[in-house]
Short mmCIF file of C-alpha atoms and ligand atoms in Angstrom, two decimals:
data_model
loop_
_atom_site.label_atom_id
_atom_site.label_comp_id
_atom_site.label_asym_id
_atom_site.label_seq_id
_atom_site.Cartn_x
_atom_site.Cartn_y
_atom_site.Cartn_z
CA MET A 1 103.57 -63.23 185.00
CA LYS A 2 104.92 -62.67 181.54
CA ILE A 3 107.61 -65.14 180.50
CA LEU A 4 110.33 -62.51 180.86
CA GLU A 5 109.24 -61.71 184.39
CA LEU A 6 109.36 -65.38 185.33
CA GLU A 7 112.82 -65.75 183.86
CA ASN A 8 114.03 -62.71 185.79
CA TYR A 9 112.38 -64.01 188.92
CA LEU A 10 114.24 -67.32 188.64
CA VAL A 11 117.52 -65.47 188.03
CA SER A 12 116.84 -63.39 191.16
CA LEU A 13 116.62 -66.68 193.08
CA GLY A 14 120.04 -67.67 191.73
CA GLU A 15 118.63 -70.13 189.17
CA ALA A 16 119.06 -70.46 185.42
CA LYS A 17 116.84 -68.40 183.15
CA PHE A 18 115.44 -71.41 181.28
CA ARG A 19 113.83 -72.67 184.49
CA GLY A 20 111.49 -69.69 184.14
CA ARG A 21 110.43 -70.93 180.72
CA GLN A 22 109.82 -74.44 182.05
CA ILE A 23 107.65 -73.14 184.87
CA HIS A 24 105.81 -70.82 182.49
CA LYS A 25 104.88 -73.82 180.37
CA TRP A 26 103.59 -75.77 183.35
CA ILE A 27 101.40 -72.94 184.55
CA TYR A 28 100.08 -71.49 181.31
CA GLN A 29 99.93 -74.51 179.05
CA LYS A 30 99.15 -77.22 181.55
CA GLY A 31 97.35 -75.29 184.31
CA ILE A 32 99.55 -76.86 187.03
CA SER A 33 99.59 -74.90 190.27
CA SER A 34 101.89 -77.05 192.42
CA PHE A 35 105.67 -76.88 192.01
CA TYR A 36 105.87 -80.51 193.16
CA ASN A 37 104.11 -81.63 190.00
CA MET A 38 106.57 -79.93 187.65
CA SER A 39 108.39 -83.10 186.77
CA ASP A 40 111.21 -81.60 184.73
CA LEU A 41 112.45 -79.43 187.62
CA PRO A 42 115.08 -80.92 189.95
CA ALA A 43 113.76 -81.95 193.36
CA TYR A 44 115.76 -79.30 195.26
CA LEU A 45 114.21 -76.54 193.08
CA ARG A 46 110.68 -77.82 193.52
CA GLN A 47 111.16 -77.70 197.26
CA LYS A 48 112.84 -74.30 197.20
CA LEU A 49 110.05 -72.79 195.11
CA SER A 50 107.33 -74.34 197.24
CA GLN A 51 108.82 -72.58 200.25
CA SER A 52 109.51 -69.23 198.62
CA SER A 53 106.81 -68.76 196.03
CA GLN A 54 103.17 -69.27 195.33
CA ILE A 55 101.06 -69.92 192.26
CA SER A 56 97.47 -69.00 192.72
CA ILE A 57 94.78 -70.19 190.36
CA PRO A 58 91.30 -69.35 191.65
CA ARG A 59 89.32 -72.28 192.95
CA VAL A 60 85.93 -73.12 191.46
CA LEU A 61 83.54 -73.04 194.41
CA LYS A 62 80.28 -73.65 192.61
CA GLN A 63 79.04 -74.13 189.13
CA ARG A 64 75.74 -74.13 187.33
CA LEU A 65 74.91 -75.60 183.96
CA SER A 66 72.26 -74.07 181.74
CA MET A 67 69.95 -76.00 179.43
CA ASP A 68 71.72 -74.38 176.49
CA GLY A 69 75.15 -75.65 177.63
CA THR A 70 76.32 -72.36 179.17
CA ARG A 71 78.20 -72.84 182.43
CA LYS A 72 78.68 -70.35 185.22
CA PHE A 73 81.57 -70.77 187.64
CA LEU A 74 81.89 -69.05 190.99
CA LEU A 75 85.60 -68.59 191.67
CA GLU A 76 87.28 -67.76 194.94
CA LEU A 77 90.29 -65.43 195.00
CA GLU A 78 93.11 -65.48 197.57
CA ASP A 79 91.41 -62.92 199.82
CA LYS A 80 88.19 -64.98 199.64
CA LYS A 81 86.48 -62.44 197.40
CA ARG A 82 84.44 -64.09 194.71
CA VAL A 83 83.96 -63.49 191.01
CA GLU A 84 81.82 -65.18 188.42
CA THR A 85 82.89 -66.28 184.96
CA VAL A 86 80.71 -67.70 182.23
CA LEU A 87 81.56 -70.27 179.56
CA ILE A 88 79.42 -70.02 176.46
CA PRO A 89 79.46 -72.83 173.88
CA GLN A 90 80.06 -71.53 170.39
CA ALA A 91 77.62 -72.09 167.59
CA GLY A 92 78.59 -74.99 165.32
CA GLN A 93 79.97 -78.38 166.03
CA ASN A 94 83.48 -77.62 167.18
CA LYS A 95 82.61 -77.93 170.90
CA ARG A 96 84.64 -74.90 171.81
CA TYR A 97 83.80 -72.19 174.28
CA SER A 98 84.04 -68.44 174.77
CA LEU A 99 84.93 -67.36 178.26
CA CYS A 100 83.42 -64.20 179.71
CA ILE A 101 85.77 -62.88 182.37
CA SER A 102 85.57 -60.26 185.09
CA THR A 103 88.00 -57.39 185.64
CA GLN A 104 86.76 -56.10 189.00
CA VAL A 105 84.94 -57.43 192.03
CA GLY A 106 81.67 -55.52 191.59
CA CYS A 107 81.71 -52.36 189.47
CA PRO A 108 81.98 -48.66 190.39
CA VAL A 109 80.07 -47.42 187.32
CA GLY A 110 76.67 -48.36 188.74
CA CYS A 111 74.57 -48.66 185.57
CA SER A 112 70.91 -48.57 186.51
CA PHE A 113 70.00 -51.77 184.60
CA CYS A 114 72.93 -53.99 185.58
CA ALA A 115 73.05 -56.50 188.44
CA THR A 116 76.80 -56.01 188.91
CA GLY A 117 76.36 -52.25 189.00
CA GLN A 118 73.79 -52.62 191.75
CA SER A 119 76.05 -54.75 193.92
CA GLY A 120 78.64 -52.00 194.49
CA PHE A 121 82.39 -52.00 194.00
CA GLN A 122 84.88 -53.96 196.06
CA ARG A 123 88.23 -53.92 194.28
CA ASN A 124 90.18 -54.19 191.04
CA LEU A 125 91.48 -57.58 189.97
CA GLN A 126 95.17 -58.02 189.31
CA ALA A 127 96.36 -59.40 185.97
CA HIS A 128 97.10 -62.80 187.50
CA GLU A 129 93.55 -62.97 188.84
CA ILE A 130 92.10 -62.13 185.44
CA VAL A 131 94.24 -64.78 183.76
CA GLY A 132 93.58 -67.10 186.70
CA GLN A 133 89.88 -67.10 185.76
CA PHE A 134 90.91 -68.55 182.44
CA LEU A 135 93.22 -71.17 183.94
CA GLY A 136 90.78 -72.20 186.68
CA SER A 137 87.82 -72.39 184.30
CA LYS A 138 89.72 -74.30 181.63
CA LYS A 139 90.97 -76.88 184.09
CA GLU A 140 87.50 -77.41 185.54
CA LEU A 141 85.87 -77.58 182.11
CA GLN A 142 88.40 -80.10 180.81
CA LYS A 143 87.76 -82.21 183.90
CA ARG A 144 83.98 -82.01 183.62
CA LEU A 145 83.89 -82.77 179.91
CA LYS A 146 86.80 -85.25 180.03
CA ASN A 147 88.15 -83.30 177.09
CA THR A 148 91.81 -82.33 176.95
CA ASP A 149 91.50 -80.18 173.82
CA ASP A 150 94.06 -77.47 174.42
CA LYS A 151 91.87 -74.95 172.64
CA LEU A 152 88.70 -75.89 174.49
CA ILE A 153 88.36 -72.20 175.34
CA SER A 154 89.17 -70.38 172.13
CA HIS A 155 87.75 -66.90 172.72
CA VAL A 156 87.82 -64.50 175.66
CA VAL A 157 85.43 -61.60 176.16
CA TYR A 158 85.99 -58.99 178.88
CA MET A 159 82.26 -58.70 179.57
CA GLY A 160 81.92 -60.11 183.07
CA MET A 161 81.84 -57.99 186.18
CA GLY A 162 83.55 -54.62 186.15
CA GLU A 163 84.63 -51.84 183.82
CA PRO A 164 87.88 -52.92 182.14
CA MET A 165 89.06 -49.36 181.39
CA LEU A 166 88.96 -48.49 185.09
CA ASN A 167 91.53 -51.23 185.69
CA TYR A 168 93.46 -50.45 182.55
CA ASP A 169 97.03 -51.55 183.29
CA GLU A 170 96.10 -54.93 184.75
CA VAL A 171 93.67 -55.59 181.90
CA ILE A 172 96.31 -54.86 179.25
CA LYS A 173 98.84 -57.01 181.08
CA SER A 174 96.32 -59.86 181.22
CA ILE A 175 95.78 -59.58 177.45
CA TYR A 176 99.49 -59.97 176.79
CA ILE A 177 99.61 -63.02 179.06
CA LEU A 178 96.54 -64.64 177.45
CA ASN A 179 97.96 -63.95 174.00
CA ASP A 180 101.52 -65.18 174.60
CA PRO A 181 102.15 -67.89 171.96
CA LYS A 182 104.44 -69.73 174.39
CA GLY A 183 101.69 -69.80 176.99
CA ILE A 184 97.89 -69.75 176.72
CA ASN A 185 98.03 -68.57 173.11
CA ILE A 186 94.61 -66.99 172.56
CA GLY A 187 94.80 -64.98 169.32
CA GLN A 188 94.30 -61.25 169.83
CA ARG A 189 91.49 -61.33 167.29
CA HIS A 190 89.72 -63.78 169.59
CA ILE A 191 89.68 -61.27 172.44
CA THR A 192 86.99 -58.60 172.91
CA ILE A 193 87.00 -55.81 175.50
CA SER A 194 83.73 -54.13 176.34
CA THR A 195 83.58 -50.68 177.92
CA SER A 196 80.71 -48.56 179.16
CA GLY A 197 82.33 -45.60 177.39
CA GLU A 198 85.42 -44.63 179.38
CA ALA A 199 86.83 -42.37 176.68
CA SER A 200 90.35 -41.94 178.06
CA GLY A 201 90.81 -45.73 178.18
CA ILE A 202 89.62 -46.02 174.58
CA GLU A 203 92.26 -43.46 173.56
CA LYS A 204 94.98 -45.30 175.43
CA LEU A 205 93.94 -48.59 173.87
CA ALA A 206 94.21 -46.97 170.44
CA SER A 207 97.92 -46.58 170.98
CA GLU A 208 98.65 -50.13 172.18
CA ASN A 209 98.90 -51.68 168.73
CA LEU A 210 96.71 -54.61 169.75
CA GLN A 211 94.43 -56.52 167.39
CA VAL A 212 91.68 -57.05 169.97
CA THR A 213 88.06 -56.06 169.29
CA LEU A 214 86.71 -53.03 171.11
CA ALA A 215 83.02 -53.11 172.03
CA ILE A 216 81.31 -50.00 173.35
CA SER A 217 78.14 -50.15 175.40
CA LEU A 218 76.00 -47.45 173.82
CA HIS A 219 72.42 -48.14 174.99
CA ALA A 220 71.18 -44.62 174.20
CA CYS A 221 71.87 -42.01 171.55
CA ASN A 222 70.93 -38.96 173.60
CA ASN A 223 72.70 -37.69 176.69
CA ASN A 224 69.60 -37.36 178.87
CA LEU A 225 68.76 -41.01 178.64
CA ARG A 226 72.35 -42.22 178.61
CA ASP A 227 73.02 -40.24 181.83
CA GLN A 228 70.23 -42.17 183.49
CA LEU A 229 71.38 -45.55 182.24
CA ILE A 230 75.17 -45.26 182.43
CA PRO A 231 76.46 -42.75 185.00
CA MET A 232 79.84 -42.80 183.14
CA ASN A 233 78.07 -40.66 180.51
CA ARG A 234 78.14 -37.66 182.85
CA LYS A 235 81.93 -37.72 182.75
CA TYR A 236 82.21 -38.66 179.06
CA PRO A 237 79.04 -37.50 177.23
CA LEU A 238 78.29 -38.84 173.76
CA LYS A 239 80.21 -36.19 171.84
CA ARG A 240 83.36 -36.82 173.87
CA LEU A 241 82.89 -40.58 173.60
CA MET A 242 82.52 -40.40 169.84
CA GLN A 243 85.68 -38.29 169.57
CA ALA A 244 87.54 -41.08 171.36
CA VAL A 245 86.00 -43.67 169.03
CA GLU A 246 87.01 -41.62 165.95
CA PHE A 247 90.53 -41.42 167.31
CA TYR A 248 90.56 -45.17 167.88
CA LEU A 249 89.39 -45.80 164.33
CA GLU A 250 92.01 -43.50 162.85
CA GLN A 251 94.83 -45.03 164.86
CA THR A 252 93.95 -48.70 164.48
CA ASN A 253 91.94 -49.06 161.30
CA ARG A 254 89.90 -51.66 163.12
CA ARG A 255 86.12 -51.90 163.17
CA VAL A 256 84.48 -51.34 166.53
CA SER A 257 81.29 -52.91 167.85
CA PHE A 258 78.53 -51.11 169.69
CA GLU A 259 76.41 -53.02 172.15
CA TYR A 260 72.85 -51.79 172.61
CA ILE A 261 70.61 -53.33 175.21
CA MET A 262 66.95 -53.17 174.31
CA LEU A 263 64.79 -51.93 177.17
CA ASP A 264 61.06 -52.04 176.66
CA GLU A 265 59.51 -48.58 176.37
CA VAL A 266 62.85 -46.91 177.05
CA ASN A 267 65.21 -46.91 174.08
CA ILE A 268 63.74 -48.80 171.14
CA ASP A 269 61.33 -46.59 169.26
CA ARG A 270 61.67 -45.22 165.75
CA ALA A 271 63.27 -41.96 166.93
CA ASP A 272 65.96 -43.92 168.79
CA ALA A 273 66.69 -45.92 165.65
CA ASP A 274 66.93 -42.76 163.51
CA LYS A 275 69.37 -41.15 165.92
CA MET A 276 71.52 -44.26 165.94
CA ILE A 277 71.55 -44.46 162.16
CA ASN A 278 72.69 -40.82 161.95
CA MET A 279 75.38 -41.32 164.52
CA LEU A 280 76.83 -44.65 163.48
CA LYS A 281 76.29 -45.03 159.75
CA PRO A 282 79.41 -43.14 158.76
CA MET A 283 81.49 -45.50 160.91
CA LEU A 284 81.01 -48.96 159.38
CA ALA A 285 80.58 -50.32 162.89
CA ASN A 286 78.91 -53.55 163.99
CA ILE A 287 75.83 -53.03 166.16
CA ASN A 288 75.06 -55.83 168.55
CA LEU A 289 71.53 -55.69 169.93
CA ILE A 290 71.01 -57.39 173.30
CA PRO A 291 67.42 -57.87 174.47
CA TYR A 292 67.48 -56.94 178.16
CA ASN A 293 67.95 -59.77 180.64
CA GLU A 294 65.68 -58.90 183.50
CA VAL A 295 67.29 -58.45 186.91
CA GLU A 296 65.46 -59.13 190.15
CA GLY A 297 64.64 -55.91 191.95
CA LEU A 298 64.97 -53.68 188.87
CA SER A 299 61.97 -52.46 186.93
CA TYR A 300 63.36 -52.56 183.37
CA LYS A 301 61.61 -55.04 181.08
CA LYS A 302 62.63 -57.13 178.12
CA PRO A 303 60.73 -56.10 174.96
CA SER A 304 58.51 -58.58 173.14
CA PRO A 305 60.04 -60.52 170.23
CA GLN A 306 57.92 -58.41 167.85
CA LYS A 307 59.39 -55.17 169.20
CA VAL A 308 62.89 -56.64 169.05
CA ALA A 309 62.36 -57.59 165.40
CA GLN A 310 60.90 -54.20 164.56
CA PHE A 311 63.83 -52.28 166.03
CA PHE A 312 66.26 -54.63 164.31
CA HIS A 313 64.63 -53.91 160.94
CA TYR A 314 64.56 -50.15 161.47
CA LEU A 315 68.31 -50.27 161.94
CA SER A 316 69.20 -52.68 159.20
CA ASN A 317 66.92 -50.90 156.70
CA GLY A 318 68.69 -47.71 157.71
CA GLY A 319 71.95 -49.22 156.52
CA LEU A 320 73.53 -50.35 159.80
CA ASN A 321 75.31 -53.63 160.19
CA VAL A 322 73.21 -55.18 162.99
CA THR A 323 73.28 -58.53 164.79
CA LEU A 324 71.03 -59.79 167.54
CA ARG A 325 72.70 -61.43 170.52
CA GLU A 326 70.93 -64.58 171.50
CA GLU A 327 70.39 -64.90 175.21
CA ARG A 328 72.58 -67.60 176.73
CA GLY A 329 72.44 -68.94 180.24
CA GLY A 330 69.38 -66.89 181.24
CA ASP A 331 68.03 -69.81 183.27
CA ILE A 332 71.10 -69.79 185.54
CA GLU A 333 71.49 -65.99 185.76
CA ALA A 334 74.63 -66.14 183.64
CA ALA A 335 73.41 -63.85 180.90
CA CYS A 336 75.00 -60.44 180.36
CA GLY A 337 74.46 -58.18 183.33
CA GLN A 338 73.16 -60.90 185.60
CA LEU A 339 76.47 -61.48 187.36
CA ARG A 340 76.88 -60.46 190.97
CA SER A 341 79.68 -60.94 193.47
CA PRO A 342 78.08 -62.97 196.24
CA SER A 343 80.06 -62.83 199.46
N1 SAH B 1 81.46 -52.95 182.06
C1 SAH B 1 81.58 -53.25 180.70
C2 SAH B 1 81.67 -54.73 180.43
C3 SAH B 1 80.79 -55.65 181.22
S1 SAH B 1 79.08 -55.60 180.93
C4 SAH B 1 80.43 -52.63 179.93
O1 SAH B 1 79.51 -52.13 180.55
O2 SAH B 1 80.52 -52.61 178.70
C5 SAH B 1 78.91 -56.43 179.36
C6 SAH B 1 77.67 -56.01 178.57
O3 SAH B 1 76.47 -56.48 179.20
C7 SAH B 1 77.52 -54.49 178.48
O4 SAH B 1 77.16 -54.11 177.18
C8 SAH B 1 76.39 -54.24 179.43
O5 SAH B 1 75.75 -53.04 179.17
C9 SAH B 1 75.52 -55.44 179.20
N2 SAH B 1 74.52 -55.66 180.25
C10 SAH B 1 74.60 -55.32 181.55
N3 SAH B 1 73.47 -55.69 182.20
C11 SAH B 1 72.67 -56.26 181.28
C12 SAH B 1 71.39 -56.89 181.35
N4 SAH B 1 70.73 -57.00 182.49
N5 SAH B 1 70.86 -57.39 180.22
C13 SAH B 1 71.56 -57.34 179.05
N6 SAH B 1 72.78 -56.79 178.94
C14 SAH B 1 73.33 -56.26 180.04
FE1 SF4 B 2 79.70 -51.90 185.31
FE2 SF4 B 2 79.30 -52.67 182.76
FE3 SF4 B 2 77.50 -53.26 184.67
FE4 SF4 B 2 77.76 -50.75 183.87
S1 SF4 B 2 77.07 -52.50 182.63
S2 SF4 B 2 77.63 -51.43 186.00
S3 SF4 B 2 79.95 -50.64 183.50
S4 SF4 B 2 79.58 -53.99 184.55
#
């Protein structure tokens, strides 16, 4: 809940407004989920709240640790559905992490290369469940590392399971809660939302006046191929998607990123690079290349390092601002697109 909602909730219970602020601090700054442990509340109120209200922070059921320090947590929601989140250590020595969170259980988009897309769609997550992934993961990580750094998780990327724009309202609400300076306090510039190209959501986001980074999963620069990879393209083909991106750029003056997974023999030859250069050069966008993480049961292949380098150079010589995303957590199936919702 936003701080205002908590204050109003306490008033509706006949209590003082400031109690809402106290509780907010316990939940969002300290990750406390039991009213009994909120030591600055009077005993009668702790009891009253325990009987009338509930705080739910998802429980970490399982975790795996990769050789590169990436951790994957399996979290259980109230209705026993499960979602995965991934903690990725940042480069450098500051020992801080980026958290990759999910917005849906499964995903209805059904991209042909993605493990989540293959596992079907179960339901949208509510804002408290999205934020709960942060609180549950932070608590567990602090415990594991015996590190109470309040900023242990300093960045959040909406790149776990699900299509954020298909759960728009709850995603936006979760951003406001994560960003609240009196609560979790993640800077908006440290938040990235990735979409498979849901143009109407991009247009809505343009009007929110948020400083978050928008990342668009491009993966192909012609409609035939993009239709096969991302079924969302049939509803919002490239021309329509690019109109939404133009609108976003005009409204926000912010740079966008394009993610491009590299699939061997599918989308990384010279002609693909030329099309991308034509399409994106006028935009001053960042292009993030992601060598495909292979998924069991799917036939797409990761290209060789030579082919990856060649495609990278085509693009950068063509004047695009390109980066290559290093694979993290591949050994524990925590890399992009390897998340599933095991039941
Ligand atoms: N649904 C959103 C966000 C989650 S997916 C989206 O599609 O953008 C996050 C990123 O991982 C997307 O760019 C997605 O295309 C990419 N991805 C999915 N499966 C992948 C895989 N097996 N290997 C590499 N990247 C993958
Ligand atoms: Fe959903 Fe994104 Fe996976 Fe496509 S790539 S199925 S949109 S999670």
